Amino acid sequence: MTSTAGCARTGAETARGPRRLADAARRFPCASSLVLLAAAAAMLVPGASAALEFDRGAAASGQWWRVLTGHLAHFGWSHFLWDALAFAFLGTLCERDGRTRFLACLALAGVAIPLCVGAAHPEIRTYRGLSGLDSALFSLLAATIVREKIVVKQPAWAFAAGAVFLAFLAKVAYEAATGMTFFVDSAAAGMIPLPIAHVAGAAAGLLVGFGSVTPSAGAGPSPRDPAARRASP
């Protein structure tokens, strides 16, 4: 009896191992990592940033992929590092919370940002950077927290997330009014701040965040869901 029970426990533990590995694989931020690796490669490979940047003329002549790849190019290492750090943090949180929702946000913002930049600034020929996508992910995370906390009747957390988002809007307003950025010396980097990119990204994040009725599949249950934590082995 003891030996049989012991074998049964061992078998259960053996079966649980692959499930844990599969769950860990699902929750690993694969898409975020791929985006960051591509952006890093664009910095390291000579000429890659120029080949990937959003160029109005090149895109109009048929190089349509620049609408999306422009987010991977940057104007120097300072620009890249600040953008990449924000994307690594926000991307990990958003992708683990719902990979489908995360990818939908990137797709919508990835197209909307260069189109809005082109419409608002016809004098701007090129655009680079992940900061617009960072804004989209920040808004997605804030919207998701507000929505979930209202559902579970935790208004204090919803209010806190909303307050942080308002602080983000104040930052964007400051950049629009002063022509300067908070974290990157835009003059030293030889670039012109475009707050419209952050506004477009934020709008895309809010649209996806508040438009999602149910948790997205692909990256496991939300880590903020107590029932999901209780159900975990």
PDB file of C-alpha atoms in Angstrom:
ATOM      1  CA  MET A   1       0.000   0.000   0.000  1.00  0.00           C
ATOM      2  CA  THR A   2       2.709   2.449   0.978  1.00  0.00           C
ATOM      3  CA  SER A   3       4.749   1.627  -2.098  1.00  0.00           C
ATOM      4  CA  THR A   4       1.756   2.029  -4.434  1.00  0.00           C
ATOM      5  CA  ALA A   5       0.770   5.361  -2.900  1.00  0.00           C
ATOM      6  CA  GLY A   6       4.317   6.531  -3.193  1.00  0.00           C
ATOM      7  CA  CYS A   7       4.366   5.614  -6.883  1.00  0.00           C
ATOM      8  CA  ALA A   8       1.080   7.457  -7.415  1.00  0.00           C
ATOM      9  CA  ARG A   9       2.459  10.607  -5.818  1.00  0.00           C
ATOM     10  CA  THR A  10       5.619  10.362  -7.840  1.00  0.00           C
ATOM     11  CA  GLY A  11       3.613   9.956 -11.046  1.00  0.00           C
ATOM     12  CA  ALA A  12       1.513  13.011 -10.256  1.00  0.00           C
ATOM     13  CA  GLU A  13       4.596  15.060  -9.548  1.00  0.00           C
ATOM     14  CA  THR A  14       6.170  13.832 -12.788  1.00  0.00           C
ATOM     15  CA  ALA A  15       3.075  14.827 -14.758  1.00  0.00           C
ATOM     16  CA  ARG A  16       2.975  18.212 -13.049  1.00  0.00           C
ATOM     17  CA  GLY A  17       6.507  19.025 -14.207  1.00  0.00           C
ATOM     18  CA  PRO A  18       5.734  19.342 -17.951  1.00  0.00           C
ATOM     19  CA  ARG A  19       2.604  21.345 -17.156  1.00  0.00           C
ATOM     20  CA  ARG A  20       4.655  23.834 -15.178  1.00  0.00           C
ATOM     21  CA  LEU A  21       7.168  24.099 -17.995  1.00  0.00           C
ATOM     22  CA  ALA A  22       4.383  24.654 -20.516  1.00  0.00           C
ATOM     23  CA  ASP A  23       2.806  27.305 -18.295  1.00  0.00           C
ATOM     24  CA  ALA A  24       6.164  29.043 -17.867  1.00  0.00           C
ATOM     25  CA  ALA A  25       6.637  29.022 -21.648  1.00  0.00           C
ATOM     26  CA  ARG A  26       3.188  30.564 -22.165  1.00  0.00           C
ATOM     27  CA  ARG A  27       3.888  33.280 -19.621  1.00  0.00           C
ATOM     28  CA  PHE A  28       7.347  34.150 -20.930  1.00  0.00           C
ATOM     29  CA  PRO A  29       7.120  37.485 -22.830  1.00  0.00           C
ATOM     30  CA  CYS A  30       8.159  36.029 -26.193  1.00  0.00           C
ATOM     31  CA  ALA A  31       6.751  38.811 -28.371  1.00  0.00           C
ATOM     32  CA  SER A  32       8.229  41.577 -26.195  1.00  0.00           C
ATOM     33  CA  SER A  33      11.615  39.884 -26.294  1.00  0.00           C
ATOM     34  CA  LEU A  34      11.528  39.576 -30.075  1.00  0.00           C
ATOM     35  CA  VAL A  35      10.700  43.270 -30.483  1.00  0.00           C
ATOM     36  CA  LEU A  36      13.556  44.274 -28.175  1.00  0.00           C
ATOM     37  CA  LEU A  37      16.010  41.973 -29.936  1.00  0.00           C
ATOM     38  CA  ALA A  38      15.029  43.428 -33.302  1.00  0.00           C
ATOM     39  CA  ALA A  39      15.444  46.989 -31.991  1.00  0.00           C
ATOM     40  CA  ALA A  40      18.844  46.124 -30.524  1.00  0.00           C
ATOM     41  CA  ALA A  41      19.902  44.544 -33.832  1.00  0.00           C
ATOM     42  CA  ALA A  42      18.854  47.718 -35.642  1.00  0.00           C
ATOM     43  CA  MET A  43      21.243  49.667 -33.417  1.00  0.00           C
ATOM     44  CA  LEU A  44      24.121  47.235 -33.845  1.00  0.00           C
ATOM     45  CA  VAL A  45      23.960  46.578 -37.589  1.00  0.00           C
ATOM     46  CA  PRO A  46      25.399  49.489 -39.603  1.00  0.00           C
ATOM     47  CA  GLY A  47      22.785  51.133 -41.784  1.00  0.00           C
ATOM     48  CA  ALA A  48      19.902  49.150 -40.314  1.00  0.00           C
ATOM     49  CA  SER A  49      18.237  52.119 -38.615  1.00  0.00           C
ATOM     50  CA  ALA A  50      18.160  54.093 -41.849  1.00  0.00           C
ATOM     51  CA  ALA A  51      16.772  51.071 -43.698  1.00  0.00           C
ATOM     52  CA  LEU A  52      14.019  50.521 -41.107  1.00  0.00           C
ATOM     53  CA  GLU A  53      12.987  54.065 -40.135  1.00  0.00           C
ATOM     54  CA  PHE A  54       9.622  55.406 -41.198  1.00  0.00           C
ATOM     55  CA  ASP A  55      10.437  57.489 -44.255  1.00  0.00           C
ATOM     56  CA  ARG A  56       7.468  59.276 -45.767  1.00  0.00           C
ATOM     57  CA  GLY A  57       8.809  59.252 -49.303  1.00  0.00           C
ATOM     58  CA  ALA A  58      10.059  55.667 -49.197  1.00  0.00           C
ATOM     59  CA  ALA A  59       6.781  54.412 -47.720  1.00  0.00           C
ATOM     60  CA  ALA A  60       4.797  56.231 -50.394  1.00  0.00           C
ATOM     61  CA  SER A  61       6.968  54.672 -53.118  1.00  0.00           C
ATOM     62  CA  GLY A  62       6.125  51.151 -51.991  1.00  0.00           C
ATOM     63  CA  GLN A  63       8.285  50.427 -48.928  1.00  0.00           C
ATOM     64  CA  TRP A  64       5.148  50.048 -46.790  1.00  0.00           C
ATOM     65  CA  TRP A  65       6.898  47.972 -44.111  1.00  0.00           C
ATOM     66  CA  ARG A  66       8.574  51.140 -42.836  1.00  0.00           C
ATOM     67  CA  VAL A  67       5.254  52.074 -41.228  1.00  0.00           C
ATOM     68  CA  LEU A  68       5.893  49.264 -38.729  1.00  0.00           C
ATOM     69  CA  THR A  69       9.684  48.898 -38.705  1.00  0.00           C
ATOM     70  CA  GLY A  70      10.191  52.585 -37.942  1.00  0.00           C
ATOM     71  CA  HIS A  71       9.424  51.782 -34.307  1.00  0.00           C
ATOM     72  CA  LEU A  72      12.527  49.576 -34.162  1.00  0.00           C
ATOM     73  CA  ALA A  73      14.935  52.317 -35.295  1.00  0.00           C
ATOM     74  CA  HIS A  74      16.383  54.950 -32.925  1.00  0.00           C
ATOM     75  CA  PHE A  75      18.441  58.146 -32.982  1.00  0.00           C
ATOM     76  CA  GLY A  76      21.353  56.957 -30.861  1.00  0.00           C
ATOM     77  CA  TRP A  77      21.961  54.792 -27.822  1.00  0.00           C
ATOM     78  CA  SER A  78      20.399  57.130 -25.258  1.00  0.00           C
ATOM     79  CA  HIS A  79      17.179  57.197 -27.256  1.00  0.00           C
ATOM     80  CA  PHE A  80      17.238  53.415 -27.631  1.00  0.00           C
ATOM     81  CA  LEU A  81      18.033  52.584 -23.989  1.00  0.00           C
ATOM     82  CA  TRP A  82      15.244  54.696 -22.482  1.00  0.00           C
ATOM     83  CA  ASP A  83      12.717  53.390 -24.989  1.00  0.00           C
ATOM     84  CA  ALA A  84      13.871  49.780 -24.581  1.00  0.00           C
ATOM     85  CA  LEU A  85      13.792  49.865 -20.768  1.00  0.00           C
ATOM     86  CA  ALA A  86      10.224  51.164 -20.775  1.00  0.00           C
ATOM     87  CA  PHE A  87       9.176  48.618 -23.403  1.00  0.00           C
ATOM     88  CA  ALA A  88      10.794  45.728 -21.493  1.00  0.00           C
ATOM     89  CA  PHE A  89       8.930  46.617 -18.285  1.00  0.00           C
ATOM     90  CA  LEU A  90       5.541  47.493 -19.796  1.00  0.00           C
ATOM     91  CA  GLY A  91       5.695  44.806 -22.458  1.00  0.00           C
ATOM     92  CA  THR A  92       6.366  42.072 -19.910  1.00  0.00           C
ATOM     93  CA  LEU A  93       3.443  43.155 -17.720  1.00  0.00           C
ATOM     94  CA  CYS A  94       1.002  43.554 -20.603  1.00  0.00           C
ATOM     95  CA  GLU A  95       1.986  40.384 -22.448  1.00  0.00           C
ATOM     96  CA  ARG A  96       1.798  38.234 -19.325  1.00  0.00           C
ATOM     97  CA  ASP A  97      -1.603  39.699 -18.554  1.00  0.00           C
ATOM     98  CA  GLY A  98      -2.947  38.835 -22.008  1.00  0.00           C
ATOM     99  CA  ARG A  99      -0.869  38.128 -25.092  1.00  0.00           C
ATOM    100  CA  THR A 100      -3.711  38.532 -27.581  1.00  0.00           C
ATOM    101  CA  ARG A 101      -4.629  41.917 -26.138  1.00  0.00           C
ATOM    102  CA  PHE A 102      -0.938  42.884 -26.079  1.00  0.00           C
ATOM    103  CA  LEU A 103      -0.466  42.008 -29.752  1.00  0.00           C
ATOM    104  CA  ALA A 104      -3.683  43.796 -30.725  1.00  0.00           C
ATOM    105  CA  CYS A 105      -2.436  46.917 -28.964  1.00  0.00           C
ATOM    106  CA  LEU A 106       0.941  46.780 -30.745  1.00  0.00           C
ATOM    107  CA  ALA A 107      -0.710  46.232 -34.133  1.00  0.00           C
ATOM    108  CA  LEU A 108      -3.179  49.110 -33.725  1.00  0.00           C
ATOM    109  CA  ALA A 109      -0.639  51.532 -32.273  1.00  0.00           C
ATOM    110  CA  GLY A 110       2.063  50.447 -34.703  1.00  0.00           C
ATOM    111  CA  VAL A 111      -0.029  51.605 -37.656  1.00  0.00           C
ATOM    112  CA  ALA A 112      -1.823  54.548 -36.005  1.00  0.00           C
ATOM    113  CA  ILE A 113       1.293  56.301 -34.702  1.00  0.00           C
ATOM    114  CA  PRO A 114       3.150  56.904 -38.001  1.00  0.00           C
ATOM    115  CA  LEU A 115      -0.122  57.781 -39.751  1.00  0.00           C
ATOM    116  CA  CYS A 116      -0.952  60.378 -37.084  1.00  0.00           C
ATOM    117  CA  VAL A 117       2.600  61.731 -37.127  1.00  0.00           C
ATOM    118  CA  GLY A 118       2.429  62.045 -40.909  1.00  0.00           C
ATOM    119  CA  ALA A 119      -0.940  63.797 -40.792  1.00  0.00           C
ATOM    120  CA  ALA A 120      -0.064  66.194 -37.959  1.00  0.00           C
ATOM    121  CA  HIS A 121       3.473  66.975 -39.143  1.00  0.00           C
ATOM    122  CA  PRO A 122       3.676  66.974 -42.946  1.00  0.00           C
ATOM    123  CA  GLU A 123       7.066  68.653 -42.636  1.00  0.00           C
ATOM    124  CA  ILE A 124       8.539  65.620 -40.842  1.00  0.00           C
ATOM    125  CA  ARG A 125      10.125  63.188 -43.285  1.00  0.00           C
ATOM    126  CA  THR A 126      11.333  60.433 -40.931  1.00  0.00           C
ATOM    127  CA  TYR A 127      10.224  58.912 -37.636  1.00  0.00           C
ATOM    128  CA  ARG A 128      11.986  56.501 -35.275  1.00  0.00           C
ATOM    129  CA  GLY A 129      11.482  55.028 -31.817  1.00  0.00           C
ATOM    130  CA  LEU A 130       9.570  52.731 -29.477  1.00  0.00           C
ATOM    131  CA  SER A 131       8.264  55.545 -27.279  1.00  0.00           C
ATOM    132  CA  GLY A 132       4.905  55.675 -29.046  1.00  0.00           C
ATOM    133  CA  LEU A 133       4.442  51.946 -28.442  1.00  0.00           C
ATOM    134  CA  ASP A 134       5.574  52.469 -24.839  1.00  0.00           C
ATOM    135  CA  SER A 135       2.758  54.992 -24.460  1.00  0.00           C
ATOM    136  CA  ALA A 136       0.305  52.499 -25.935  1.00  0.00           C
ATOM    137  CA  LEU A 137       1.363  49.781 -23.484  1.00  0.00           C
ATOM    138  CA  PHE A 138       1.250  52.180 -20.538  1.00  0.00           C
ATOM    139  CA  SER A 139      -2.314  53.143 -21.440  1.00  0.00           C
ATOM    140  CA  LEU A 140      -3.276  49.513 -22.044  1.00  0.00           C
ATOM    141  CA  LEU A 141      -2.015  48.564 -18.593  1.00  0.00           C
ATOM    142  CA  ALA A 142      -3.759  51.502 -16.904  1.00  0.00           C
ATOM    143  CA  ALA A 143      -7.044  50.822 -18.700  1.00  0.00           C
ATOM    144  CA  THR A 144      -6.901  47.125 -17.863  1.00  0.00           C
ATOM    145  CA  ILE A 145      -6.280  47.797 -14.176  1.00  0.00           C
ATOM    146  CA  VAL A 146      -9.079  50.373 -13.983  1.00  0.00           C
ATOM    147  CA  ARG A 147     -11.543  48.025 -15.717  1.00  0.00           C
ATOM    148  CA  GLU A 148     -10.637  44.983 -13.625  1.00  0.00           C
ATOM    149  CA  LYS A 149     -10.650  46.851 -10.303  1.00  0.00           C
ATOM    150  CA  ILE A 150     -14.051  48.369 -11.019  1.00  0.00           C
ATOM    151  CA  VAL A 151     -15.420  44.893 -11.736  1.00  0.00           C
ATOM    152  CA  VAL A 152     -14.094  43.483  -8.439  1.00  0.00           C
ATOM    153  CA  LYS A 153     -15.207  46.630  -6.570  1.00  0.00           C
ATOM    154  CA  GLN A 154     -11.765  47.921  -5.602  1.00  0.00           C
ATOM    155  CA  PRO A 155     -12.213  51.620  -6.463  1.00  0.00           C
ATOM    156  CA  ALA A 156      -9.049  52.726  -4.688  1.00  0.00           C
ATOM    157  CA  TRP A 157      -6.872  50.753  -7.103  1.00  0.00           C
ATOM    158  CA  ALA A 158      -8.908  51.990 -10.067  1.00  0.00           C
ATOM    159  CA  PHE A 159      -8.486  55.575  -8.877  1.00  0.00           C
ATOM    160  CA  ALA A 160      -4.723  55.088  -8.405  1.00  0.00           C
ATOM    161  CA  ALA A 161      -4.307  53.722 -11.931  1.00  0.00           C
ATOM    162  CA  GLY A 162      -6.359  56.601 -13.296  1.00  0.00           C
ATOM    163  CA  ALA A 163      -4.236  59.127 -11.396  1.00  0.00           C
ATOM    164  CA  VAL A 164      -1.028  57.650 -12.814  1.00  0.00           C
ATOM    165  CA  PHE A 165      -2.482  57.881 -16.307  1.00  0.00           C
ATOM    166  CA  LEU A 166      -3.355  61.549 -15.730  1.00  0.00           C
ATOM    167  CA  ALA A 167       0.277  62.114 -14.701  1.00  0.00           C
ATOM    168  CA  PHE A 168       1.322  60.565 -18.006  1.00  0.00           C
ATOM    169  CA  LEU A 169      -0.976  62.968 -19.878  1.00  0.00           C
ATOM    170  CA  ALA A 170       0.611  65.864 -17.952  1.00  0.00           C
ATOM    171  CA  LYS A 171       4.034  64.667 -19.136  1.00  0.00           C
ATOM    172  CA  VAL A 172       2.842  64.614 -22.747  1.00  0.00           C
ATOM    173  CA  ALA A 173       1.359  68.115 -22.341  1.00  0.00           C
ATOM    174  CA  TYR A 174       4.675  69.371 -20.936  1.00  0.00           C
ATOM    175  CA  GLU A 175       6.570  67.941 -23.904  1.00  0.00           C
ATOM    176  CA  ALA A 176       4.097  69.497 -26.331  1.00  0.00           C
ATOM    177  CA  ALA A 177       4.369  72.898 -24.636  1.00  0.00           C
ATOM    178  CA  THR A 178       8.160  73.001 -24.199  1.00  0.00           C
ATOM    179  CA  GLY A 179       9.410  70.926 -27.116  1.00  0.00           C
ATOM    180  CA  MET A 180      11.610  68.953 -24.703  1.00  0.00           C
ATOM    181  CA  THR A 181      11.482  65.366 -23.504  1.00  0.00           C
ATOM    182  CA  PHE A 182      11.706  64.123 -19.922  1.00  0.00           C
ATOM    183  CA  PHE A 183      14.290  61.385 -20.269  1.00  0.00           C
ATOM    184  CA  VAL A 184      16.205  61.951 -23.510  1.00  0.00           C
ATOM    185  CA  ASP A 185      18.197  65.025 -24.515  1.00  0.00           C
ATOM    186  CA  SER A 186      16.465  65.452 -27.849  1.00  0.00           C
ATOM    187  CA  ALA A 187      18.804  68.234 -28.992  1.00  0.00           C
ATOM    188  CA  ALA A 188      21.889  66.110 -28.327  1.00  0.00           C
ATOM    189  CA  ALA A 189      20.285  63.155 -30.082  1.00  0.00           C
ATOM    190  CA  GLY A 190      19.454  65.320 -33.102  1.00  0.00           C
ATOM    191  CA  MET A 191      15.752  64.591 -33.027  1.00  0.00           C
ATOM    192  CA  ILE A 192      12.520  66.547 -32.712  1.00  0.00           C
ATOM    193  CA  PRO A 193      10.044  65.413 -30.012  1.00  0.00           C
ATOM    194  CA  LEU A 194       6.639  64.474 -31.431  1.00  0.00           C
ATOM    195  CA  PRO A 195       4.060  64.300 -28.621  1.00  0.00           C
ATOM    196  CA  ILE A 196       1.412  63.354 -31.183  1.00  0.00           C
ATOM    197  CA  ALA A 197       3.096  59.927 -31.351  1.00  0.00           C
ATOM    198  CA  HIS A 198       2.510  59.457 -27.634  1.00  0.00           C
ATOM    199  CA  VAL A 199      -1.068  60.696 -27.878  1.00  0.00           C
ATOM    200  CA  ALA A 200      -1.814  58.305 -30.751  1.00  0.00           C
ATOM    201  CA  GLY A 201      -0.212  55.428 -28.866  1.00  0.00           C
ATOM    202  CA  ALA A 202      -2.138  56.244 -25.702  1.00  0.00           C
ATOM    203  CA  ALA A 203      -5.410  56.355 -27.627  1.00  0.00           C
ATOM    204  CA  ALA A 204      -4.709  52.932 -29.127  1.00  0.00           C
ATOM    205  CA  GLY A 205      -3.889  51.490 -25.704  1.00  0.00           C
ATOM    206  CA  LEU A 206      -7.068  52.868 -24.171  1.00  0.00           C
ATOM    207  CA  LEU A 207      -9.159  51.555 -27.049  1.00  0.00           C
ATOM    208  CA  VAL A 208      -7.801  48.032 -26.685  1.00  0.00           C
ATOM    209  CA  GLY A 209      -7.780  48.127 -22.878  1.00  0.00           C
ATOM    210  CA  PHE A 210     -11.359  49.259 -22.440  1.00  0.00           C
ATOM    211  CA  GLY A 211     -12.603  47.455 -25.535  1.00  0.00           C
ATOM    212  CA  SER A 212     -11.574  44.011 -24.278  1.00  0.00           C
ATOM    213  CA  VAL A 213     -14.592  42.371 -22.668  1.00  0.00           C
ATOM    214  CA  THR A 214     -12.895  39.208 -21.462  1.00  0.00           C
ATOM    215  CA  PRO A 215      -9.292  38.405 -20.516  1.00  0.00           C
ATOM    216  CA  SER A 216      -7.176  37.649 -23.553  1.00  0.00           C
ATOM    217  CA  ALA A 217      -5.875  34.140 -24.203  1.00  0.00           C
ATOM    218  CA  GLY A 218      -2.328  33.136 -24.904  1.00  0.00           C
ATOM    219  CA  ALA A 219      -0.369  34.081 -21.808  1.00  0.00           C
ATOM    220  CA  GLY A 220      -2.368  32.419 -19.051  1.00  0.00           C
ATOM    221  CA  PRO A 221      -4.745  33.973 -16.502  1.00  0.00           C
ATOM    222  CA  SER A 222      -4.223  37.471 -15.227  1.00  0.00           C
ATOM    223  CA  PRO A 223      -1.729  37.573 -12.335  1.00  0.00           C
ATOM    224  CA  ARG A 224      -4.086  40.035 -10.632  1.00  0.00           C
ATOM    225  CA  ASP A 225      -6.912  37.457 -10.528  1.00  0.00           C
ATOM    226  CA  PRO A 226      -7.064  35.907  -7.008  1.00  0.00           C
ATOM    227  CA  ALA A 227      -9.124  32.969  -8.291  1.00  0.00           C
ATOM    228  CA  ALA A 228      -6.458  32.209 -10.893  1.00  0.00           C
ATOM    229  CA  ARG A 229      -3.775  32.259  -8.197  1.00  0.00           C
ATOM    230  CA  ARG A 230      -5.793  29.870  -6.028  1.00  0.00           C
ATOM    231  CA  ALA A 231      -6.315  27.510  -8.961  1.00  0.00           C
ATOM    232  CA  SER A 232      -2.605  27.304  -9.758  1.00  0.00           C
ATOM    233  CA  PRO A 233      -0.924  23.995  -8.770  1.00  0.00           C
TER     234      PRO A 233
END
